[in-house]
Amino acid sequence: MTQNAGLNPLDVETYNVHYDDCSTAWVFCRHKASPDPLINMVDLFGRLPVKTRQYVRHMIALPDPNGGHAYNWNGNIAIFNRIDGDLTVFIHESGHSLDLLGVYADKPLSASTNWLNNYNQDTNVPDPYAQTNQVENVAQNTVVDSFNLNVPGNFGGVEPGLQKIFHQYATVQTE
């Protein structure tokens, strides 16, 4: 991931990060020029449920002069530049691990007949980024599911159009 970003792997520091809810450490890597401090990544990733974190292999923070973004490749999450405490980035990228690495009965969920049938019953997707493709749509619905589980009033309390994505959201929630 570091070489793919045009960076020198020798400039990457590696850490074993432990959380109280799991005896196994995660490997976190941080390029020395990354503007995001390691503690930000450790804190945000640690807010995810351990059952979600277990599908993420490694985390890496890298600099990018073109701005912030993130991606997940085979369970490895790369965060570029500062994400400024945006937990939804970690939820979204972890959602790719859940989808593509087989937590759902339909593997991957985003390519399953069940997902597509439920998607076709709805009139919307969670946001414009979810329109990119079904892989991104499942990841964005993972964010909706996490919000719904953790915020009083649920997602419907801040988004009156929840019914327009109900079948997609319910599929992520029940799979």
PDB file of C-alpha atoms in Angstrom, residues 74-169:
ATOM      1  CA  ASN A  74      -8.290  -7.154   1.166  1.00  0.00           C
ATOM      2  CA  GLY A  75      -9.091  -6.111   4.727  1.00  0.00           C
ATOM      3  CA  ASN A  76      -6.267  -3.572   4.967  1.00  0.00           C
ATOM      4  CA  ILE A  77      -7.452  -0.005   5.469  1.00  0.00           C
ATOM      5  CA  ALA A  78      -5.385   2.941   4.245  1.00  0.00           C
ATOM      6  CA  ILE A  79      -6.209   6.411   5.552  1.00  0.00           C
ATOM      7  CA  PHE A  80      -4.674   9.340   3.671  1.00  0.00           C
ATOM      8  CA  ASN A  81      -4.099  12.648   5.464  1.00  0.00           C
ATOM      9  CA  ARG A  82      -6.247  13.756   8.391  1.00  0.00           C
ATOM     10  CA  ILE A  83      -9.725  12.402   8.842  1.00  0.00           C
ATOM     11  CA  ASP A  84     -10.386  14.826  11.696  1.00  0.00           C
ATOM     12  CA  GLY A  85     -12.265  12.475  13.972  1.00  0.00           C
ATOM     13  CA  ASP A  86     -14.642  11.232  11.286  1.00  0.00           C
ATOM     14  CA  LEU A  87     -15.729   7.874  12.639  1.00  0.00           C
ATOM     15  CA  THR A  88     -17.878   7.273   9.558  1.00  0.00           C
ATOM     16  CA  VAL A  89     -14.713   6.771   7.472  1.00  0.00           C
ATOM     17  CA  PHE A  90     -13.702   3.843   9.687  1.00  0.00           C
ATOM     18  CA  ILE A  91     -17.218   2.418   9.676  1.00  0.00           C
ATOM     19  CA  HIS A  92     -17.442   2.723   5.888  1.00  0.00           C
ATOM     20  CA  GLU A  93     -14.041   1.131   5.228  1.00  0.00           C
ATOM     21  CA  SER A  94     -14.722  -1.622   7.765  1.00  0.00           C
ATOM     22  CA  GLY A  95     -18.045  -2.146   5.985  1.00  0.00           C
ATOM     23  CA  HIS A  96     -16.043  -3.183   2.927  1.00  0.00           C
ATOM     24  CA  SER A  97     -14.305  -5.842   5.015  1.00  0.00           C
ATOM     25  CA  LEU A  98     -17.640  -7.122   6.284  1.00  0.00           C
ATOM     26  CA  ASP A  99     -19.049  -7.220   2.764  1.00  0.00           C
ATOM     27  CA  LEU A 100     -16.102  -8.548   0.792  1.00  0.00           C
ATOM     28  CA  LEU A 101     -14.433 -10.836   3.337  1.00  0.00           C
ATOM     29  CA  GLY A 102     -17.472 -12.900   4.110  1.00  0.00           C
ATOM     30  CA  VAL A 103     -19.294 -11.923   7.292  1.00  0.00           C
ATOM     31  CA  TYR A 104     -22.641 -12.045   5.478  1.00  0.00           C
ATOM     32  CA  ALA A 105     -24.378 -15.258   4.451  1.00  0.00           C
ATOM     33  CA  ASP A 106     -24.331 -13.977   0.866  1.00  0.00           C
ATOM     34  CA  LYS A 107     -20.645 -13.518   0.053  1.00  0.00           C
ATOM     35  CA  PRO A 108     -20.068 -10.793  -0.983  1.00  0.00           C
ATOM     36  CA  LEU A 109     -23.351  -9.230   0.006  1.00  0.00           C
ATOM     37  CA  SER A 110     -22.993  -6.424  -2.552  1.00  0.00           C
ATOM     38  CA  ALA A 111     -23.049  -8.911  -5.454  1.00  0.00           C
ATOM     39  CA  SER A 112     -25.771 -11.196  -4.116  1.00  0.00           C
ATOM     40  CA  THR A 113     -29.216 -11.678  -5.580  1.00  0.00           C
ATOM     41  CA  ASN A 114     -30.671 -10.986  -2.139  1.00  0.00           C
ATOM     42  CA  TRP A 115     -28.978  -7.577  -1.964  1.00  0.00           C
ATOM     43  CA  LEU A 116     -29.916  -6.608  -5.514  1.00  0.00           C
ATOM     44  CA  ASN A 117     -33.548  -7.665  -5.010  1.00  0.00           C
ATOM     45  CA  ASN A 118     -33.792  -5.507  -1.893  1.00  0.00           C
ATOM     46  CA  TYR A 119     -31.946  -2.620  -3.549  1.00  0.00           C
ATOM     47  CA  ASN A 120     -34.447  -2.725  -6.421  1.00  0.00           C
ATOM     48  CA  GLN A 121     -37.341  -2.288  -3.961  1.00  0.00           C
ATOM     49  CA  ASP A 122     -36.002   1.080  -2.758  1.00  0.00           C
ATOM     50  CA  THR A 123     -36.158   4.468  -4.448  1.00  0.00           C
ATOM     51  CA  ASN A 124     -32.940   5.907  -2.985  1.00  0.00           C
ATOM     52  CA  VAL A 125     -29.514   5.094  -1.591  1.00  0.00           C
ATOM     53  CA  PRO A 126     -28.087   6.645   1.608  1.00  0.00           C
ATOM     54  CA  ASP A 127     -26.096   9.387  -0.133  1.00  0.00           C
ATOM     55  CA  PRO A 128     -24.543  10.323  -3.487  1.00  0.00           C
ATOM     56  CA  TYR A 129     -21.393   8.268  -2.818  1.00  0.00           C
ATOM     57  CA  ALA A 130     -23.535   5.135  -2.443  1.00  0.00           C
ATOM     58  CA  GLN A 131     -24.568   5.645  -6.082  1.00  0.00           C
ATOM     59  CA  THR A 132     -21.006   4.797  -7.174  1.00  0.00           C
ATOM     60  CA  ASN A 133     -21.636   1.036  -7.155  1.00  0.00           C
ATOM     61  CA  GLN A 134     -23.136  -1.665  -4.938  1.00  0.00           C
ATOM     62  CA  VAL A 135     -19.889  -2.204  -2.995  1.00  0.00           C
ATOM     63  CA  GLU A 136     -19.952   1.455  -1.901  1.00  0.00           C
ATOM     64  CA  ASN A 137     -23.701   1.256  -1.306  1.00  0.00           C
ATOM     65  CA  VAL A 138     -23.312  -1.659   1.144  1.00  0.00           C
ATOM     66  CA  ALA A 139     -20.516   0.223   2.941  1.00  0.00           C
ATOM     67  CA  GLN A 140     -22.673   3.358   3.259  1.00  0.00           C
ATOM     68  CA  ASN A 141     -25.579   1.278   4.553  1.00  0.00           C
ATOM     69  CA  THR A 142     -23.158  -0.087   7.162  1.00  0.00           C
ATOM     70  CA  VAL A 143     -22.700   3.514   8.332  1.00  0.00           C
ATOM     71  CA  VAL A 144     -26.498   3.922   8.512  1.00  0.00           C
ATOM     72  CA  ASP A 145     -26.774   0.697  10.522  1.00  0.00           C
ATOM     73  CA  SER A 146     -24.061   1.813  12.952  1.00  0.00           C
ATOM     74  CA  PHE A 147     -25.724   5.201  13.392  1.00  0.00           C
ATOM     75  CA  ASN A 148     -29.061   3.531  13.999  1.00  0.00           C
ATOM     76  CA  LEU A 149     -27.597   1.264  16.678  1.00  0.00           C
ATOM     77  CA  ASN A 150     -25.712   3.998  18.531  1.00  0.00           C
ATOM     78  CA  VAL A 151     -27.598   7.284  18.316  1.00  0.00           C
ATOM     79  CA  PRO A 152     -30.765   7.967  20.330  1.00  0.00           C
ATOM     80  CA  GLY A 153     -33.652   8.554  17.965  1.00  0.00           C
ATOM     81  CA  ASN A 154     -31.970   6.349  15.357  1.00  0.00           C
ATOM     82  CA  PHE A 155     -31.220   7.305  11.767  1.00  0.00           C
ATOM     83  CA  GLY A 156     -34.877   8.005  11.084  1.00  0.00           C
ATOM     84  CA  GLY A 157     -34.733  10.779  13.687  1.00  0.00           C
ATOM     85  CA  VAL A 158     -32.379  12.820  11.487  1.00  0.00           C
ATOM     86  CA  GLU A 159     -33.312  11.447   8.074  1.00  0.00           C
ATOM     87  CA  PRO A 160     -37.052  11.405   7.382  1.00  0.00           C
ATOM     88  CA  GLY A 161     -36.386   9.563   4.109  1.00  0.00           C
ATOM     89  CA  LEU A 162     -35.199   6.369   5.834  1.00  0.00           C
ATOM     90  CA  GLN A 163     -38.104   4.443   4.284  1.00  0.00           C
ATOM     91  CA  LYS A 164     -36.630   5.152   0.838  1.00  0.00           C
ATOM     92  CA  ILE A 165     -33.600   2.964   1.682  1.00  0.00           C
ATOM     93  CA  PHE A 166     -35.342   0.614   4.104  1.00  0.00           C
ATOM     94  CA  HIS A 167     -34.825  -2.643   2.200  1.00  0.00           C
ATOM     95  CA  GLN A 168     -31.086  -2.027   1.724  1.00  0.00           C
ATOM     96  CA  TYR A 169     -30.585  -0.980   5.326  1.00  0.00           C
TER      97      TYR A 169
END
